[in-house]
CSV table of C-alpha atoms in Angstrom, one decimal:
chain,number,residue,atom,x,y,z
A,248,MET,CA,0.0,0.0,0.0
A,249,THR,CA,1.3,3.4,-1.0
A,250,SER,CA,2.1,5.7,2.0
A,251,ILE,CA,-0.2,8.7,2.1
A,252,GLY,CA,0.8,10.5,5.3
A,253,GLY,CA,4.5,10.9,5.6
A,254,ALA,CA,5.3,13.2,8.5
A,255,ALA,CA,1.7,14.2,8.7
A,256,SER,CA,0.7,10.8,9.9
A,257,SER,CA,2.0,11.7,13.4
A,258,GLY,CA,-0.1,14.9,13.5
A,259,MET,CA,-3.8,15.4,14.0
A,260,VAL,CA,-4.8,12.6,11.6
A,261,ASP,CA,-2.9,9.4,10.9
A,262,TRP,CA,-3.7,9.3,7.2
A,263,ASN,CA,-2.0,5.9,6.6
A,264,LEU,CA,-4.1,4.4,9.4
A,265,ALA,CA,-7.2,5.9,7.9
A,266,VAL,CA,-6.5,4.1,4.6
A,267,ALA,CA,-5.7,0.8,6.3
A,268,THR,CA,-8.8,1.0,8.5
A,269,ALA,CA,-11.1,1.8,5.6
A,270,THR,CA,-9.6,-1.0,3.5
A,271,ARG,CA,-9.9,-3.5,6.3
A,272,LEU,CA,-13.5,-2.6,7.2
A,273,MET,CA,-15.0,-2.0,3.7
A,274,ARG,CA,-17.7,-4.4,2.5
A,275,PRO,CA,-16.6,-7.0,-0.1
A,276,GLY,CA,-17.5,-6.1,-3.7
A,277,PRO,CA,-19.8,-8.1,-5.9
A,278,ASP,CA,-18.8,-11.5,-7.0
A,279,VAL,CA,-17.2,-11.3,-10.4
A,280,SER,CA,-14.7,-13.5,-12.2
A,281,ARG,CA,-11.4,-12.2,-13.2
A,282,ASP,CA,-12.5,-12.2,-16.9
A,283,GLU,CA,-15.7,-10.3,-16.0
A,284,ALA,CA,-13.7,-7.7,-14.0
A,285,ARG,CA,-11.4,-7.1,-17.0
A,286,ALA,CA,-14.4,-6.7,-19.3
A,287,VAL,CA,-16.1,-4.2,-17.0
A,288,VAL,CA,-12.9,-2.1,-16.7
A,289,ALA,CA,-12.4,-2.1,-20.5
A,290,GLU,CA,-16.0,-1.2,-21.1
A,291,LEU,CA,-15.9,1.7,-18.6
A,292,ARG,CA,-12.8,3.1,-20.3
A,293,ARG,CA,-14.6,2.9,-23.7
A,294,HIS,CA,-17.7,4.6,-22.3
A,295,ALA,CA,-15.6,7.3,-20.7
A,296,LYS,CA,-14.0,8.0,-24.1
A,297,ALA,CA,-17.3,8.0,-25.9
A,298,SER,CA,-18.9,10.2,-23.3
A,299,GLU,CA,-16.3,13.0,-24.0
A,300,GLU,CA,-17.8,13.6,-27.4
A,301,HIS,CA,-21.4,13.2,-26.2
A,302,VAL,CA,-20.9,15.7,-23.4
A,303,ARG,CA,-18.9,18.2,-25.5
A,304,GLY,CA,-21.5,18.2,-28.2
A,305,PHE,CA,-24.4,18.7,-25.9
A,306,THR,CA,-22.9,21.3,-23.5
A,307,ARG,CA,-20.8,23.1,-26.1
A,308,LEU,CA,-18.0,23.2,-23.6
A,309,GLY,CA,-14.3,22.3,-24.1
A,310,THR,CA,-12.4,20.8,-26.9
A,311,GLU,CA,-10.6,17.6,-27.4
A,312,GLU,CA,-7.4,19.3,-26.4
A,313,THR,CA,-8.8,20.3,-23.0
A,314,HIS,CA,-9.6,16.7,-22.0
A,315,ASP,CA,-6.0,15.9,-20.9
A,316,THR,CA,-6.9,14.4,-17.5
A,317,PRO,CA,-6.7,10.7,-17.0
A,318,VAL,CA,-9.6,8.3,-16.5
A,319,LEU,CA,-8.8,5.8,-13.7
A,320,VAL,CA,-11.0,2.8,-13.2
A,321,VAL,CA,-10.5,1.9,-9.5
A,322,ASP,CA,-11.6,-0.5,-6.8
A,323,ARG,CA,-12.9,0.6,-3.4
A,324,PRO,CA,-9.4,0.8,-1.8
A,325,GLY,CA,-8.2,2.9,-4.8
A,326,TRP,CA,-11.0,5.3,-4.3
A,327,VAL,CA,-10.1,5.6,-0.6
A,328,ARG,CA,-6.5,6.3,-1.3
A,329,ALA,CA,-7.3,9.0,-3.9
A,330,ASN,CA,-9.7,10.7,-1.5
A,331,VAL,CA,-7.4,10.5,1.5
A,332,ALA,CA,-4.7,12.2,-0.6
A,333,GLY,CA,-7.1,14.9,-1.6
A,334,PHE,CA,-8.3,15.4,2.0
A,335,ARG,CA,-4.8,15.6,3.3
A,336,GLU,CA,-3.9,18.3,0.8
A,337,LEU,CA,-7.1,20.3,1.3
A,338,LEU,CA,-7.2,20.1,5.1
A,339,LYS,CA,-3.5,20.7,5.7
A,340,PRO,CA,-3.9,24.4,6.6
A,341,LEU,CA,-6.7,23.6,9.1
A,342,LEU,CA,-4.8,20.7,10.7
A,343,ASP,CA,-1.6,22.8,11.0
A,344,LYS,CA,-3.6,25.5,12.8
A,345,MET,CA,-5.2,22.9,15.1
A,346,GLN,CA,-1.8,21.4,15.8
A,347,GLU,CA,-0.4,24.8,16.8
A,348,ARG,CA,-3.3,25.5,19.1
A,349,ARG,CA,-2.8,22.1,20.8
A,350,GLY,CA,0.8,23.0,21.6
A,351,THR,CA,4.2,21.3,21.2
A,352,GLY,CA,5.1,20.2,24.7
A,353,PRO,CA,6.1,16.6,25.4
A,354,GLY,CA,2.7,15.7,26.9
A,355,ASN,CA,0.9,17.3,24.0
A,356,ALA,CA,3.1,15.5,21.5
A,357,VAL,CA,2.1,12.1,23.0
A,358,LEU,CA,-1.6,13.1,23.1
A,359,GLY,CA,-1.3,14.3,19.5
A,360,ALA,CA,0.1,11.0,18.3
A,361,VAL,CA,-2.6,9.0,20.1
A,362,GLY,CA,-5.3,11.4,18.9
A,363,GLY,CA,-4.0,11.2,15.4
A,364,LYS,CA,-4.4,7.4,15.5
A,365,VAL,CA,-7.8,7.5,17.0
A,366,THR,CA,-9.0,10.0,14.4
A,367,GLY,CA,-7.3,8.0,11.6
A,368,VAL,CA,-9.3,4.9,12.7
A,369,GLU,CA,-12.6,6.9,12.8
A,370,LEU,CA,-12.0,8.6,9.5
A,371,GLY,CA,-11.2,5.2,8.1
A,372,MET,CA,-14.6,3.9,9.4
A,373,LEU,CA,-16.4,6.7,7.6
A,374,LEU,CA,-14.5,6.2,4.4
A,375,SER,CA,-15.3,2.4,4.5
A,376,PHE,CA,-19.0,3.4,4.6
A,377,LEU,CA,-18.7,5.8,1.6
A,378,ALA,CA,-16.4,3.6,-0.4
A,379,SER,CA,-19.1,1.1,-1.2
A,380,ARG,CA,-21.5,3.9,-2.4
A,381,VAL,CA,-19.6,6.2,-4.7
A,382,LEU,CA,-20.0,5.3,-8.4
A,383,GLY,CA,-17.6,7.9,-9.8
A,384,GLN,CA,-15.9,11.2,-9.0
A,385,TYR,CA,-13.8,13.9,-10.6
A,386,GLU,CA,-11.0,14.2,-8.0
A,387,THR,CA,-9.4,17.6,-8.2
A,388,PHE,CA,-7.2,18.2,-5.1
A,389,ALA,CA,-4.8,15.3,-4.6
A,390,PRO,CA,-1.3,16.1,-6.0
A,391,ALA,CA,-0.2,14.1,-9.0
A,392,THR,CA,1.8,10.9,-8.2
A,393,ARG,CA,2.6,7.7,-10.0
A,394,ASP,CA,-0.5,6.1,-8.6
A,395,LEU,CA,-2.7,9.2,-9.1
A,396,PRO,CA,-1.6,10.8,-12.4
A,397,ALA,CA,-3.2,14.1,-13.4
A,398,GLY,CA,-3.4,16.1,-16.5
A,399,ALA,CA,-0.7,18.3,-17.9
A,400,ASN,CA,-2.0,21.3,-15.9
A,401,GLY,CA,-2.5,19.1,-12.7
A,402,ALA,CA,-6.3,19.5,-13.0
A,403,GLY,CA,-7.2,16.1,-11.4
A,404,ARG,CA,-8.4,12.8,-12.6
A,405,LEU,CA,-11.7,11.0,-13.3
A,406,LEU,CA,-12.3,8.0,-11.0
A,407,LEU,CA,-14.8,5.3,-11.9
A,408,VAL,CA,-15.4,2.8,-9.1
A,409,ALA,CA,-16.0,-0.4,-11.0
A,410,PRO,CA,-17.3,-2.8,-8.2
A,411,ASN,CA,-19.8,-0.2,-7.1
A,412,ILE,CA,-21.1,0.3,-10.6
A,413,VAL,CA,-21.6,-3.4,-11.0
A,414,GLN,CA,-23.2,-3.8,-7.6
A,415,VAL,CA,-25.7,-1.0,-8.3
A,416,GLU,CA,-26.6,-2.2,-11.8
A,417,ARG,CA,-27.4,-5.6,-10.2
A,418,GLU,CA,-29.4,-4.1,-7.4
A,419,LEU,CA,-31.5,-2.0,-9.7
A,420,ASP,CA,-31.8,-4.9,-12.2
A,421,VAL,CA,-31.1,-2.7,-15.2
A,422,GLU,CA,-29.2,-3.3,-18.5
A,423,PRO,CA,-25.5,-3.3,-17.5
A,424,HIS,CA,-24.1,-1.7,-20.6
A,425,ASP,CA,-26.6,1.1,-20.6
A,426,PHE,CA,-26.1,1.8,-16.9
A,427,ARG,CA,-22.3,1.9,-17.3
A,428,LEU,CA,-22.6,4.5,-20.1
A,429,TRP,CA,-25.2,6.5,-18.1
A,430,VAL,CA,-22.9,6.7,-15.1
A,431,THR,CA,-19.9,7.8,-17.2
A,432,LEU,CA,-22.0,10.5,-18.9
A,433,HIS,CA,-22.6,12.1,-15.4
A,434,GLU,CA,-19.0,11.8,-14.3
A,435,GLU,CA,-17.7,13.0,-17.7
A,436,THR,CA,-19.8,16.1,-17.3
A,437,HIS,CA,-17.9,16.9,-14.1
A,438,ARG,CA,-14.6,16.3,-15.9
A,439,THR,CA,-15.7,18.7,-18.7
A,440,GLN,CA,-16.7,21.3,-16.2
A,441,PHE,CA,-13.2,21.4,-14.6
A,442,THR,CA,-11.2,21.0,-17.8
A,443,ALA,CA,-13.2,23.5,-19.9
A,444,VAL,CA,-13.4,26.1,-17.1
A,445,PRO,CA,-9.8,26.6,-16.0
A,446,TRP,CA,-10.5,28.9,-13.1
A,447,LEU,CA,-13.1,26.6,-11.5
A,448,ARG,CA,-10.7,24.4,-9.5
A,449,ASP,CA,-8.8,27.3,-8.0
A,450,HIS,CA,-12.0,29.1,-7.2
A,451,LEU,CA,-13.4,26.1,-5.3
A,452,GLU,CA,-10.2,25.5,-3.5
A,453,GLY,CA,-10.0,29.2,-2.5
A,454,GLU,CA,-13.5,29.1,-1.1
A,455,ILE,CA,-12.9,25.9,0.8
A,456,GLN,CA,-9.6,27.3,2.2
A,457,SER,CA,-11.4,30.5,3.2
A,458,PHE,CA,-14.0,28.4,5.0
A,459,LEU,CA,-11.3,26.4,6.9
A,460,GLU,CA,-9.4,29.6,7.8
A,461,GLU,CA,-12.5,30.9,9.5
A,462,THR,CA,-12.7,27.8,11.7
A,463,ASP,CA,-12.1,28.9,15.2
A,464,VAL,CA,-13.0,26.0,17.4
A,465,ASP,CA,-11.1,23.8,19.8
A,466,PRO,CA,-9.6,20.9,17.8
A,467,MET,CA,-11.5,18.4,19.9
A,468,THR,CA,-14.8,19.9,18.6
A,469,VAL,CA,-13.9,19.0,15.1
A,470,LEU,CA,-12.6,15.6,16.0
A,471,GLU,CA,-15.8,14.9,18.0
A,472,ARG,CA,-17.8,15.4,14.9
A,473,ILE,CA,-15.8,12.6,13.2
A,474,ARG,CA,-16.1,10.5,16.4
A,475,GLU,CA,-19.9,10.8,16.5
A,476,ALA,CA,-20.2,9.8,12.8
A,477,ALA,CA,-18.0,6.8,13.4
A,478,GLN,CA,-20.1,5.8,16.5
A,479,SER,CA,-23.2,6.0,14.4
A,480,LEU,CA,-21.6,3.7,11.8
A,481,ALA,CA,-20.5,1.3,14.5
A,482,GLY,CA,-23.9,1.3,16.2
A,483,GLY,CA,-22.5,3.1,19.2
A,484,ARG,CA,-25.1,5.8,19.3
A,485,PRO,CA,-28.6,5.0,20.6
A,486,GLU,CA,-31.2,4.8,17.9
A,487,GLY,CA,-32.8,8.1,17.1
A,488,GLU,CA,-30.2,10.2,19.0
A,489,GLU,CA,-28.2,12.4,16.6
A,490,GLY,CA,-26.9,15.2,18.9
A,491,ASP,CA,-26.7,18.8,18.1
A,492,GLU,CA,-30.2,18.6,16.6
A,493,GLY,CA,-28.8,16.3,13.9
A,494,ARG,CA,-26.6,18.9,12.3
A,495,SER,CA,-24.0,17.8,9.8
A,496,LEU,CA,-20.2,17.9,10.2
A,497,VAL,CA,-20.1,21.0,8.2
A,498,GLU,CA,-22.9,22.9,9.9
A,499,VAL,CA,-21.7,22.4,13.4
A,500,VAL,CA,-18.4,24.4,12.9
A,501,GLN,CA,-19.9,27.4,11.2
A,502,THR,CA,-19.1,31.1,12.1
A,503,PRO,CA,-21.1,33.9,10.5
A,504,ALA,CA,-18.4,34.3,7.9
A,505,GLN,CA,-18.4,30.6,7.2
A,506,ARG,CA,-22.1,30.6,6.6
A,507,GLU,CA,-21.6,33.2,3.8
A,508,ILE,CA,-18.9,31.0,2.3
A,509,LEU,CA,-20.9,27.9,2.7
A,510,GLY,CA,-23.8,29.6,0.9
A,511,ARG,CA,-21.6,30.2,-2.1
A,512,LEU,CA,-20.1,26.7,-2.0
A,513,THR,CA,-23.6,25.2,-1.8
A,514,ALA,CA,-24.6,27.2,-4.9
A,515,VAL,CA,-21.6,26.1,-6.9
A,516,MET,CA,-22.0,22.4,-5.9
A,517,SER,CA,-25.8,22.6,-6.8
A,518,LEU,CA,-24.8,24.0,-10.2
A,519,LEU,CA,-22.2,21.3,-10.9
A,520,GLU,CA,-24.4,18.4,-9.7
A,521,GLY,CA,-27.5,19.7,-11.4
A,522,HIS,CA,-25.7,20.4,-14.6
A,523,ALA,CA,-24.4,16.8,-14.6
A,524,ASP,CA,-27.9,15.4,-14.1
A,525,PHE,CA,-29.3,17.7,-16.8
A,526,VAL,CA,-26.6,16.6,-19.3
A,527,MET,CA,-27.2,13.0,-18.4
A,528,ASP,CA,-30.9,13.4,-19.1
A,529,GLY,CA,-30.3,15.4,-22.3
A,530,VAL,CA,-27.7,13.0,-23.8
A,531,GLY,CA,-29.2,9.8,-22.4
A,532,PRO,CA,-32.2,9.2,-24.7
A,533,ALA,CA,-30.0,9.3,-27.8
A,534,VAL,CA,-27.4,6.9,-26.6
A,535,VAL,CA,-28.8,4.9,-23.6
A,536,PRO,CA,-31.9,2.9,-24.8
A,537,SER,CA,-33.2,2.1,-21.3
A,538,VAL,CA,-32.4,5.6,-19.8
A,539,SER,CA,-36.0,6.1,-18.5
A,540,GLU,CA,-36.0,2.9,-16.5
A,541,ILE,CA,-32.5,3.6,-15.2
A,542,ARG,CA,-33.4,7.1,-14.2
A,543,GLU,CA,-36.6,6.1,-12.4
A,544,LYS,CA,-35.0,3.3,-10.4
A,545,PHE,CA,-31.9,5.3,-9.6
A,546,GLN,CA,-33.9,8.2,-8.3
A,547,GLN,CA,-35.8,5.9,-6.0
A,548,ARG,CA,-32.5,4.5,-4.7
A,549,ARG,CA,-31.2,8.0,-4.1
A,550,ALA,CA,-34.3,9.1,-2.2
A,551,LYS,CA,-34.8,6.2,0.2
A,552,GLY,CA,-31.3,5.2,1.1
A,553,ALA,CA,-30.4,1.7,2.3
A,554,SER,CA,-31.5,1.8,5.9
A,555,ARG,CA,-32.2,4.0,8.9
A,556,LEU,CA,-28.5,3.9,9.8
A,557,ASP,CA,-27.7,5.0,6.3
A,558,MET,CA,-30.2,7.9,6.6
A,559,ALA,CA,-28.7,9.0,9.9
A,560,LEU,CA,-25.2,9.0,8.5
A,561,ARG,CA,-26.3,10.8,5.4
A,562,LYS,CA,-27.6,13.5,7.7
A,563,LEU,CA,-24.5,13.7,9.9
A,564,LEU,CA,-22.2,13.8,6.9
A,565,GLY,CA,-24.3,16.4,5.0
A,566,LEU,CA,-25.2,13.9,2.2
A,567,ASP,CA,-28.9,14.9,2.4
A,568,ALA,CA,-27.8,18.3,1.3
A,569,LYS,CA,-26.0,16.7,-1.6
A,570,LEU,CA,-29.3,15.1,-2.7
A,571,ARG,CA,-31.0,18.5,-2.6
A,572,GLN,CA,-28.2,19.9,-4.7
A,573,TYR,CA,-29.0,17.4,-7.5
A,574,ARG,CA,-32.7,18.5,-7.5
A,575,ASP,CA,-32.3,22.2,-7.0
A,576,GLY,CA,-29.4,22.5,-9.4
A,577,GLU,CA,-31.0,20.5,-12.1
A,578,ARG,CA,-34.1,22.7,-11.9
A,579,PHE,CA,-31.9,25.8,-12.2
A,580,VAL,CA,-30.1,24.5,-15.3
A,581,ARG,CA,-33.3,23.4,-17.0
A,582,ALA,CA,-35.0,26.7,-16.4
A,583,VAL,CA,-32.1,28.8,-17.6
A,584,VAL,CA,-31.6,26.7,-20.7
A,585,GLU,CA,-35.3,26.8,-21.6
A,586,GLU,CA,-35.2,30.6,-21.3
A,587,VAL,CA,-31.9,31.6,-22.9
A,588,GLY,CA,-30.6,28.5,-24.5
A,589,MET,CA,-27.4,26.5,-23.9
A,590,ASP,CA,-25.1,29.3,-25.0
A,591,GLY,CA,-26.9,31.7,-22.7
A,592,PHE,CA,-26.6,29.2,-19.8
A,593,ASN,CA,-22.9,28.8,-20.5
A,594,ARG,CA,-22.3,32.4,-19.5
A,595,VAL,CA,-22.4,30.9,-16.0
A,596,TRP,CA,-18.8,29.7,-16.6
A,597,THR,CA,-17.5,33.2,-17.5
A,598,SER,CA,-16.1,34.0,-14.1
A,599,PRO,CA,-16.8,33.6,-10.4
A,600,ASN,CA,-19.0,36.7,-10.7
A,601,THR,CA,-21.4,34.9,-13.1
A,602,LEU,CA,-21.9,31.9,-10.9
A,603,PRO,CA,-25.4,31.7,-9.4
A,604,THR,CA,-25.9,32.6,-5.8
A,605,LYS,CA,-27.7,30.3,-3.4
A,606,ALA,CA,-30.8,32.5,-3.8
A,607,GLU,CA,-30.5,32.4,-7.6
A,608,ILE,CA,-30.4,28.6,-7.6
A,609,ALA,CA,-33.9,28.7,-6.2
A,610,LYS,CA,-35.0,31.6,-8.5
A,611,PRO,CA,-33.3,31.1,-11.9
A,612,ALA,CA,-35.1,34.2,-13.3
A,613,ASP,CA,-33.0,36.4,-10.9
A,614,TRP,CA,-29.8,35.0,-12.3
A,615,ILE,CA,-31.0,35.5,-15.9
A,616,THR,CA,-31.9,39.1,-15.0
A,617,ARG,CA,-28.5,39.8,-13.4
A,618,VAL,CA,-26.3,38.2,-16.0
A,619,HIS,CA,-28.3,38.8,-19.2
A,620,ARG,CA,-29.8,42.2,-18.4
A,621,LYS,CA,-29.4,44.7,-21.1
A,622,PRO,CA,-27.2,47.7,-20.3
A,623,GLU,CA,-29.1,50.9,-19.6
A,624,ALA,CA,-29.3,53.3,-22.5
């Protein structure tokens, strides 16, 4: 296993232990033969390549030259390693700040090492839960390595989690080849968003770092959020007891300044997720024969979750908010395209100033008025 943490493993989070814990605890994947697995991987790569042209043609974004980021078909441990590398990069300023607050005395160093291992285990438990649910992801923050190559401009990589795609297509009882193409259309849209809009990654990272810089809480408060989520996963929390009125990990550490930043981040994520769903629905009927059946069954799966435990964890981790982002964002994109066309909608990608606000996501006409209004005579 590739080392993730280096010197950071002895700090607030033992990243290598998080990877090891997640890998040990994650559920086994679907039962497939070696030949079947190879065929799935090859097909996903073909679909990813085909999806580039479908998405570019529909969205009118990007060129063949902009799609220089790699497509990685991974298993569950591979998804965990990629995300831990991204988390470590993104959270480093916050964790350094927390480490300074804790102090550097001998006693604090021992506590830090123990705390880092405890947090690594608990983070690993959460990642093991998520690792069996994610179908694909455009990972933008992990630095390029031999195991995680990136494009020429370091803009990330597209991850397709093969065992999860196979598992879900079996659970939904849908046509496997259609489902695999349908999934890659959604994920390829995210890849297109980031490769065709060069400023988007830096803008998102800047907003996240601003959010983290505003965090002014005792380190144990943040770590306790992770601990509570892990206890829910392990069945350690009494049924029905969520604590802090069921607030998510993100919500519980907000300052007024963070709430403003989170509003902007929510709007951007709603746009990105809703746009991907809109593209999937727009391209799907032409290239995915059973798209209507897939969409209906997948929406039902999204809405109901797997169990009460699953629903509690989704709430604590803020995943319910992600489900709302799909719905609200898709309605925004559809309304704008219907009013001003695809080229008119694509003005959203001009600069951070043309991104919709959280209020505009709910009222697309307000965004149209602001961005498309005619200059006064």
